[in-house]
Amino acid sequence: MLAMQRQNSSGIFAPLPPSNDSSVVQKPEVGRIFRNITQSQTTPTAAGITMTLGIVFNIVALIILAKAYKRFRRRSKATFLLFASSLVATDLAGHVINGALVLRRYSEGTRNLAEPASSFRGHLINDPDAPCLLLGCCMVFFGLCPLFLGCAMAAERCLGVTRPLLHAHLVTNARTKMALALIWLLALCVALLPFFSLGAYTYQYPGTWCFIRVMEGTRATDLAFVTLFSGMALSSLAVAFVCNTISGITLVRAKMKKKSSSQRSSARSHDTEMVVQLIGIMVASCICWSPLLVFGLMSATRSYSGSLGPDRDTYRALMVTGVRMATCNQILDPWVYILLRRAILKKIYRITKRQASLRGSMLRSFRLDASSFQNSEKNNAKF
């Protein structure tokens, strides 16, 4: 009996207090909106399509990066390509593992998919099984890793653009691999914290995915865990934004001076390509991950304070939408390397320059015709 009580008192398997949802009057419009959202998003077809697209796009991006790494393995771009390949490989692994666990949940025919939000109870939340714990751990791990890698890539490029000599001295292939190992280890340590009674992973409505306990019976440890997770993720995005801004300003100033040699100009061209790709990664990560990070933190705060009450269905809808957007980030990341390559950027630049010169010539022609018309009018007035 004592052993069972100790097991039930852990942070992961702890029973929740009885839900008070039955005493809450649900707003009809909130319930209708939530049902529309969940019906359109909680289908195995949508999960399968998302998983397939993510796998295909990430494999294509890995092939492109592998070919580029062979060409630039002795240049400064090799470090960036190693980081980028690790990011795409991490996204690919996240798609395969998380997608397989979600599809497994669908294959079990979870009856909660047909339940309205107001009837979703804690029978799944009270006793999360091993696949749920694994999925929750993977959600946190594969969520933090791309954000950490994007931050490290932005910091590395900022150093390479602003202090190229210091970058050549400090950044080596061995140190890059060590940094990658530390990033993965840090994300893994954070993901394993619920197994040491800091927070808990539970099934989220409608019972097909698992995440940090933020909606039902949130405790102080859960609030601390989701604060740590969201704080580290948002801090990574903030650092990436600062580093990319500094790199972009530095490259623009160098472009305006136009006093560099042809060799240095080629290096700047590679730097521009990498910074543009980093900005694309940062924008995609901000758009896709911010909703889940912000709404998860807000849900945990209100649930812990006991003020979630009538807004519970709204936050459930926001969480479902947030996790869908976070999944899309793993699909958008490879497109950054597929579309924002140097060759494609050059084509876009040439087309834009051609269109600008065409508009300029048309404007000059129009001005010339207008001036000729005015001169002819003045000559006619004299006679």
mmCIF file of N, CA and C in Angstrom, residues 49-146:
data_model
loop_
_atom_site.group_PDB
_atom_site.id
_atom_site.type_symbol
_atom_site.label_atom_id
_atom_site.label_comp_id
_atom_site.label_asym_id
_atom_site.label_seq_id
_atom_site.Cartn_x
_atom_site.Cartn_y
_atom_site.Cartn_z
ATOM 1 N N ILE A 49 -1.308 13.163 -43.743
ATOM 2 C CA ILE A 49 -0.823 14.059 -44.796
ATOM 3 C C ILE A 49 0.278 14.960 -44.262
ATOM 4 N N THR A 50 0.080 15.507 -43.067
ATOM 5 C CA THR A 50 1.096 16.367 -42.466
ATOM 6 C C THR A 50 2.402 15.617 -42.255
ATOM 7 N N MET A 51 2.302 14.393 -41.757
ATOM 8 C CA MET A 51 3.498 13.586 -41.527
ATOM 9 C C MET A 51 4.211 13.287 -42.835
ATOM 10 N N THR A 52 3.461 12.911 -43.873
ATOM 11 C CA THR A 52 4.067 12.572 -45.167
ATOM 12 C C THR A 52 4.757 13.779 -45.802
ATOM 13 N N LEU A 53 4.079 14.927 -45.785
ATOM 14 C CA LEU A 53 4.670 16.132 -46.352
ATOM 15 C C LEU A 53 5.947 16.518 -45.614
ATOM 16 N N GLY A 54 5.897 16.441 -44.288
ATOM 17 C CA GLY A 54 7.084 16.774 -43.512
ATOM 18 C C GLY A 54 8.259 15.866 -43.827
ATOM 19 N N ILE A 55 8.018 14.581 -43.968
ATOM 20 C CA ILE A 55 9.098 13.629 -44.272
ATOM 21 C C ILE A 55 9.683 13.912 -45.659
ATOM 22 N N VAL A 56 8.817 14.105 -46.657
ATOM 23 C CA VAL A 56 9.289 14.338 -48.026
ATOM 24 C C VAL A 56 10.103 15.627 -48.107
ATOM 25 N N PHE A 57 9.568 16.723 -47.561
ATOM 26 C CA PHE A 57 10.250 18.011 -47.647
ATOM 27 C C PHE A 57 11.584 17.993 -46.909
ATOM 28 N N ASN A 58 11.630 17.355 -45.749
ATOM 29 C CA ASN A 58 12.882 17.307 -44.993
ATOM 30 C C ASN A 58 13.923 16.442 -45.685
ATOM 31 N N ILE A 59 13.505 15.367 -46.338
ATOM 32 C CA ILE A 59 14.466 14.543 -47.082
ATOM 33 C C ILE A 59 15.039 15.321 -48.258
ATOM 34 N N VAL A 60 14.189 16.058 -48.976
ATOM 35 C CA VAL A 60 14.671 16.883 -50.092
ATOM 36 C C VAL A 60 15.664 17.927 -49.592
ATOM 37 N N ALA A 61 15.344 18.589 -48.477
ATOM 38 C CA ALA A 61 16.256 19.586 -47.912
ATOM 39 C C ALA A 61 17.572 18.959 -47.476
ATOM 40 N N LEU A 62 17.524 17.752 -46.911
ATOM 41 C CA LEU A 62 18.760 17.073 -46.503
ATOM 42 C C LEU A 62 19.645 16.771 -47.711
ATOM 43 N N ILE A 63 19.047 16.370 -48.814
ATOM 44 C CA ILE A 63 19.830 16.097 -50.033
ATOM 45 C C ILE A 63 20.501 17.367 -50.534
ATOM 46 N N ILE A 64 19.763 18.477 -50.540
ATOM 47 C CA ILE A 64 20.334 19.754 -50.983
ATOM 48 C C ILE A 64 21.484 20.176 -50.076
ATOM 49 N N LEU A 65 21.288 20.048 -48.765
ATOM 50 C CA LEU A 65 22.336 20.445 -47.829
ATOM 51 C C LEU A 65 23.552 19.527 -47.911
ATOM 52 N N ALA A 66 23.339 18.236 -48.141
ATOM 53 C CA ALA A 66 24.464 17.303 -48.262
ATOM 54 C C ALA A 66 25.312 17.638 -49.482
ATOM 55 N N LYS A 67 24.668 17.966 -50.610
ATOM 56 C CA LYS A 67 25.424 18.359 -51.805
ATOM 57 C C LYS A 67 26.186 19.653 -51.577
ATOM 58 N N ALA A 68 25.554 20.607 -50.886
ATOM 59 C CA ALA A 68 26.232 21.869 -50.598
ATOM 60 C C ALA A 68 27.403 21.662 -49.643
ATOM 61 N N TYR A 69 27.254 20.755 -48.683
ATOM 62 C CA TYR A 69 28.330 20.506 -47.722
ATOM 63 C C TYR A 69 29.559 19.908 -48.400
ATOM 64 N N LYS A 70 29.363 19.095 -49.433
ATOM 65 C CA LYS A 70 30.505 18.533 -50.158
ATOM 66 C C LYS A 70 31.287 19.621 -50.890
ATOM 67 N N ARG A 71 30.580 20.640 -51.370
ATOM 68 C CA ARG A 71 31.256 21.725 -52.095
ATOM 69 C C ARG A 71 31.962 22.702 -51.160
ATOM 70 N N PHE A 72 31.412 22.884 -49.950
ATOM 71 C CA PHE A 72 31.929 23.921 -49.060
ATOM 72 C C PHE A 72 32.488 23.354 -47.759
ATOM 73 N N ARG A 73 32.952 22.105 -47.762
ATOM 74 C CA ARG A 73 33.367 21.507 -46.500
ATOM 75 C C ARG A 73 34.656 22.123 -45.950
ATOM 76 N N ARG A 74 35.417 22.869 -46.770
ATOM 77 C CA ARG A 74 36.634 23.515 -46.288
ATOM 78 C C ARG A 74 36.467 25.026 -46.130
ATOM 79 N N ARG A 75 35.282 25.517 -46.220
ATOM 80 C CA ARG A 75 35.025 26.943 -46.095
ATOM 81 C C ARG A 75 34.235 27.220 -44.824
ATOM 82 N N SER A 76 34.064 28.528 -44.546
ATOM 83 C CA SER A 76 33.341 28.906 -43.334
ATOM 84 C C SER A 76 31.873 28.492 -43.397
ATOM 85 N N LYS A 77 31.346 28.302 -44.618
ATOM 86 C CA LYS A 77 29.952 27.919 -44.746
ATOM 87 C C LYS A 77 29.705 26.494 -44.268
ATOM 88 N N ALA A 78 30.768 25.696 -44.136
ATOM 89 C CA ALA A 78 30.602 24.305 -43.709
ATOM 90 C C ALA A 78 29.975 24.221 -42.325
ATOM 91 N N THR A 79 30.338 25.143 -41.430
ATOM 92 C CA THR A 79 29.759 25.147 -40.088
ATOM 93 C C THR A 79 28.256 25.400 -40.148
ATOM 94 N N PHE A 80 27.865 26.381 -40.937
ATOM 95 C CA PHE A 80 26.443 26.678 -41.091
ATOM 96 C C PHE A 80 25.701 25.481 -41.672
ATOM 97 N N LEU A 81 26.274 24.834 -42.666
ATOM 98 C CA LEU A 81 25.623 23.691 -43.296
ATOM 99 C C LEU A 81 25.506 22.514 -42.332
ATOM 100 N N LEU A 82 26.491 22.364 -41.447
ATOM 101 C CA LEU A 82 26.420 21.295 -40.446
ATOM 102 C C LEU A 82 25.280 21.561 -39.464
ATOM 103 N N PHE A 83 25.155 22.805 -39.022
ATOM 104 C CA PHE A 83 24.033 23.174 -38.167
ATOM 105 C C PHE A 83 22.699 22.971 -38.887
ATOM 106 N N ALA A 84 22.643 23.440 -40.142
ATOM 107 C CA ALA A 84 21.396 23.344 -40.903
ATOM 108 C C ALA A 84 20.997 21.888 -41.135
ATOM 109 N N SER A 85 21.965 21.037 -41.463
ATOM 110 C CA SER A 85 21.668 19.618 -41.661
ATOM 111 C C SER A 85 21.162 18.982 -40.370
ATOM 112 N N SER A 86 21.743 19.371 -39.250
ATOM 113 C CA SER A 86 21.291 18.843 -37.960
ATOM 114 C C SER A 86 19.873 19.301 -37.654
ATOM 115 N N LEU A 87 19.557 20.553 -38.005
ATOM 116 C CA LEU A 87 18.213 21.064 -37.788
ATOM 117 C C LEU A 87 17.188 20.293 -38.618
ATOM 118 N N VAL A 88 17.492 20.069 -39.888
ATOM 119 C CA VAL A 88 16.562 19.350 -40.761
ATOM 120 C C VAL A 88 16.429 17.895 -40.320
ATOM 121 N N ALA A 89 17.546 17.282 -39.922
ATOM 122 C CA ALA A 89 17.491 15.899 -39.447
ATOM 123 C C ALA A 89 16.658 15.789 -38.164
ATOM 124 N N THR A 90 16.777 16.782 -37.293
ATOM 125 C CA THR A 90 15.970 16.791 -36.076
ATOM 126 C C THR A 90 14.492 16.940 -36.400
ATOM 127 N N ASP A 91 14.169 17.842 -37.342
ATOM 128 C CA ASP A 91 12.776 17.996 -37.768
ATOM 129 C C ASP A 91 12.236 16.701 -38.368
ATOM 130 N N LEU A 92 13.067 16.026 -39.157
ATOM 131 C CA LEU A 92 12.645 14.765 -39.772
ATOM 132 C C LEU A 92 12.362 13.708 -38.705
ATOM 133 N N ALA A 93 13.266 13.589 -37.736
ATOM 134 C CA ALA A 93 13.058 12.615 -36.662
ATOM 135 C C ALA A 93 11.808 12.953 -35.850
ATOM 136 N N GLY A 94 11.590 14.243 -35.607
ATOM 137 C CA GLY A 94 10.396 14.643 -34.879
ATOM 138 C C GLY A 94 9.121 14.312 -35.619
ATOM 139 N N HIS A 95 9.134 14.505 -36.933
ATOM 140 C CA HIS A 95 7.957 14.165 -37.728
ATOM 141 C C HIS A 95 7.671 12.669 -37.684
ATOM 142 N N VAL A 96 8.714 11.865 -37.815
ATOM 143 C CA VAL A 96 8.521 10.413 -37.854
ATOM 144 C C VAL A 96 8.040 9.887 -36.501
ATOM 145 N N ILE A 97 8.728 10.276 -35.425
ATOM 146 C CA ILE A 97 8.398 9.734 -34.104
ATOM 147 C C ILE A 97 7.056 10.263 -33.609
ATOM 148 N N ASN A 98 6.901 11.585 -33.614
ATOM 149 C CA ASN A 98 5.636 12.161 -33.137
ATOM 150 C C ASN A 98 4.457 11.721 -34.004
ATOM 151 N N GLY A 99 4.676 11.725 -35.322
ATOM 152 C CA GLY A 99 3.597 11.317 -36.224
ATOM 153 C C GLY A 99 3.192 9.872 -36.015
ATOM 154 N N ALA A 100 4.168 9.000 -35.799
ATOM 155 C CA ALA A 100 3.855 7.591 -35.568
ATOM 156 C C ALA A 100 3.063 7.402 -34.278
ATOM 157 N N LEU A 101 3.413 8.139 -33.221
ATOM 158 C CA LEU A 101 2.693 8.018 -31.961
ATOM 159 C C LEU A 101 1.268 8.551 -32.074
ATOM 160 N N VAL A 102 1.095 9.650 -32.816
ATOM 161 C CA VAL A 102 -0.247 10.202 -33.000
ATOM 162 C C VAL A 102 -1.107 9.264 -33.835
ATOM 163 N N LEU A 103 -0.540 8.720 -34.915
ATOM 164 C CA LEU A 103 -1.302 7.785 -35.749
ATOM 165 C C LEU A 103 -1.643 6.506 -34.976
ATOM 166 N N ARG A 104 -0.751 6.102 -34.094
ATOM 167 C CA ARG A 104 -1.052 4.941 -33.250
ATOM 168 C C ARG A 104 -2.260 5.239 -32.371
ATOM 169 N N ARG A 105 -2.335 6.458 -31.879
ATOM 170 C CA ARG A 105 -3.476 6.835 -31.045
ATOM 171 C C ARG A 105 -4.767 6.816 -31.860
ATOM 172 N N TYR A 106 -4.694 7.287 -33.101
ATOM 173 C CA TYR A 106 -5.869 7.231 -33.976
ATOM 174 C C TYR A 106 -6.280 5.790 -34.257
ATOM 175 N N SER A 107 -5.291 4.925 -34.456
ATOM 176 C CA SER A 107 -5.604 3.533 -34.785
ATOM 177 C C SER A 107 -6.297 2.815 -33.647
ATOM 178 N N GLU A 108 -6.126 3.314 -32.421
ATOM 179 C CA GLU A 108 -6.797 2.699 -31.275
ATOM 180 C C GLU A 108 -8.265 3.078 -31.211
ATOM 181 N N GLY A 109 -8.686 4.035 -32.063
ATOM 182 C CA GLY A 109 -10.093 4.436 -32.076
ATOM 183 C C GLY A 109 -10.520 5.128 -30.810
ATOM 184 N N THR A 110 -9.769 6.161 -30.419
ATOM 185 C CA THR A 110 -10.058 6.880 -29.176
ATOM 186 C C THR A 110 -11.469 7.439 -29.200
ATOM 187 N N ARG A 111 -12.268 7.080 -28.232
ATOM 188 C CA ARG A 111 -13.644 7.537 -28.220
ATOM 189 C C ARG A 111 -13.760 9.004 -27.861
ATOM 190 N N ASN A 112 -12.692 9.597 -27.348
ATOM 191 C CA ASN A 112 -12.763 11.009 -26.982
ATOM 192 C C ASN A 112 -12.839 11.916 -28.195
ATOM 193 N N LEU A 113 -12.506 11.425 -29.370
ATOM 194 C CA LEU A 113 -12.593 12.252 -30.561
ATOM 195 C C LEU A 113 -14.017 12.665 -30.844
ATOM 196 N N ALA A 114 -14.981 11.869 -30.402
ATOM 197 C CA ALA A 114 -16.384 12.185 -30.659
ATOM 198 C C ALA A 114 -17.046 12.914 -29.501
ATOM 199 N N GLU A 115 -16.307 13.117 -28.416
ATOM 200 C CA GLU A 115 -16.899 13.770 -27.262
ATOM 201 C C GLU A 115 -16.841 15.276 -27.400
ATOM 202 N N PRO A 116 -17.873 15.999 -26.961
ATOM 203 C CA PRO A 116 -17.782 17.454 -26.917
ATOM 204 C C PRO A 116 -16.785 17.896 -25.865
ATOM 205 N N ALA A 117 -16.365 19.148 -25.974
ATOM 206 C CA ALA A 117 -15.343 19.648 -25.057
ATOM 207 C C ALA A 117 -15.796 19.597 -23.607
ATOM 208 N N SER A 118 -17.074 19.892 -23.364
ATOM 209 C CA SER A 118 -17.557 19.949 -21.989
ATOM 210 C C SER A 118 -17.579 18.591 -21.306
ATOM 211 N N SER A 119 -17.569 17.483 -22.093
ATOM 212 C CA SER A 119 -17.620 16.148 -21.503
ATOM 213 C C SER A 119 -16.258 15.495 -21.415
ATOM 214 N N PHE A 120 -15.212 16.208 -21.837
ATOM 215 C CA PHE A 120 -13.865 15.643 -21.766
ATOM 216 C C PHE A 120 -13.415 15.642 -20.311
ATOM 217 N N ARG A 121 -13.181 14.485 -19.768
ATOM 218 C CA ARG A 121 -12.837 14.362 -18.366
ATOM 219 C C ARG A 121 -11.414 13.852 -18.194
ATOM 220 N N GLY A 122 -11.054 13.629 -16.987
ATOM 221 C CA GLY A 122 -9.682 13.282 -16.672
ATOM 222 C C GLY A 122 -9.379 11.815 -16.646
ATOM 223 N N HIS A 123 -10.221 10.955 -17.255
ATOM 224 C CA HIS A 123 -9.922 9.518 -17.194
ATOM 225 C C HIS A 123 -8.668 9.191 -17.999
ATOM 226 N N LEU A 124 -8.363 9.977 -19.035
ATOM 227 C CA LEU A 124 -7.095 9.810 -19.744
ATOM 228 C C LEU A 124 -5.987 10.604 -19.074
ATOM 229 N N ILE A 125 -6.359 11.739 -18.467
ATOM 230 C CA ILE A 125 -5.362 12.606 -17.862
ATOM 231 C C ILE A 125 -4.833 12.015 -16.564
ATOM 232 N N ASN A 126 -5.711 11.349 -15.822
ATOM 233 C CA ASN A 126 -5.305 10.805 -14.537
ATOM 234 C C ASN A 126 -4.283 9.684 -14.675
ATOM 235 N N ASP A 127 -4.337 8.945 -15.767
ATOM 236 C CA ASP A 127 -3.481 7.769 -15.907
ATOM 237 C C ASP A 127 -2.860 7.730 -17.300
ATOM 238 N N PRO A 128 -1.940 8.636 -17.611
ATOM 239 C CA PRO A 128 -1.287 8.610 -18.921
ATOM 240 C C PRO A 128 -0.431 7.359 -19.071
ATOM 241 N N ASP A 129 -0.553 6.692 -20.226
ATOM 242 C CA ASP A 129 0.203 5.470 -20.450
ATOM 243 C C ASP A 129 1.587 5.804 -21.000
ATOM 244 N N ALA A 130 2.366 4.746 -21.244
ATOM 245 C CA ALA A 130 3.743 4.935 -21.700
ATOM 246 C C ALA A 130 3.828 5.677 -23.032
ATOM 247 N N PRO A 131 2.984 5.374 -24.052
ATOM 248 C CA PRO A 131 3.045 6.156 -25.294
ATOM 249 C C PRO A 131 2.767 7.640 -25.088
ATOM 250 N N CYS A 132 1.866 7.971 -24.142
ATOM 251 C CA CYS A 132 1.585 9.382 -23.861
ATOM 252 C C CYS A 132 2.804 10.058 -23.258
ATOM 253 N N LEU A 133 3.456 9.402 -22.316
ATOM 254 C CA LEU A 133 4.660 9.977 -21.707
ATOM 255 C C LEU A 133 5.759 10.157 -22.736
ATOM 256 N N LEU A 134 5.894 9.176 -23.637
ATOM 257 C CA LEU A 134 6.902 9.283 -24.683
ATOM 258 C C LEU A 134 6.580 10.423 -25.652
ATOM 259 N N LEU A 135 5.306 10.544 -26.023
ATOM 260 C CA LEU A 135 4.907 11.614 -26.934
ATOM 261 C C LEU A 135 5.097 12.980 -26.295
ATOM 262 N N GLY A 136 4.735 13.135 -25.030
ATOM 263 C CA GLY A 136 4.946 14.405 -24.355
ATOM 264 C C GLY A 136 6.415 14.773 -24.282
ATOM 265 N N CYS A 137 7.246 13.786 -23.976
ATOM 266 C CA CYS A 137 8.697 14.017 -23.929
ATOM 267 C C CYS A 137 9.225 14.414 -25.299
ATOM 268 N N CYS A 138 8.754 13.755 -26.348
ATOM 269 C CA CYS A 138 9.200 14.079 -27.703
ATOM 270 C C CYS A 138 8.703 15.448 -28.143
ATOM 271 N N MET A 139 7.497 15.825 -27.726
ATOM 272 C CA MET A 139 6.977 17.144 -28.060
ATOM 273 C C MET A 139 7.882 18.241 -27.521
ATOM 274 N N VAL A 140 8.312 18.086 -26.278
ATOM 275 C CA VAL A 140 9.190 19.089 -25.672
ATOM 276 C C VAL A 140 10.577 19.037 -26.298
ATOM 277 N N PHE A 141 11.125 17.836 -26.476
ATOM 278 C CA PHE A 141 12.476 17.699 -27.022
ATOM 279 C C PHE A 141 12.561 18.232 -28.452
ATOM 280 N N PHE A 142 11.669 17.767 -29.324
ATOM 281 C CA PHE A 142 11.709 18.200 -30.722
ATOM 282 C C PHE A 142 11.142 19.609 -30.911
ATOM 283 N N GLY A 143 10.566 20.166 -29.852
ATOM 284 C CA GLY A 143 10.179 21.567 -29.899
ATOM 285 C C GLY A 143 11.334 22.484 -29.552
ATOM 286 N N LEU A 144 12.111 22.114 -28.544
ATOM 287 C CA LEU A 144 13.227 22.949 -28.115
ATOM 288 C C LEU A 144 14.425 22.852 -29.047
ATOM 289 N N CYS A 145 14.710 21.660 -29.562
ATOM 290 C CA CYS A 145 15.908 21.475 -30.390
ATOM 291 C C CYS A 145 15.963 22.418 -31.592
ATOM 292 N N PRO A 146 14.929 22.514 -32.433
ATOM 293 C CA PRO A 146 15.017 23.440 -33.562
ATOM 294 C C PRO A 146 15.179 24.895 -33.144
#
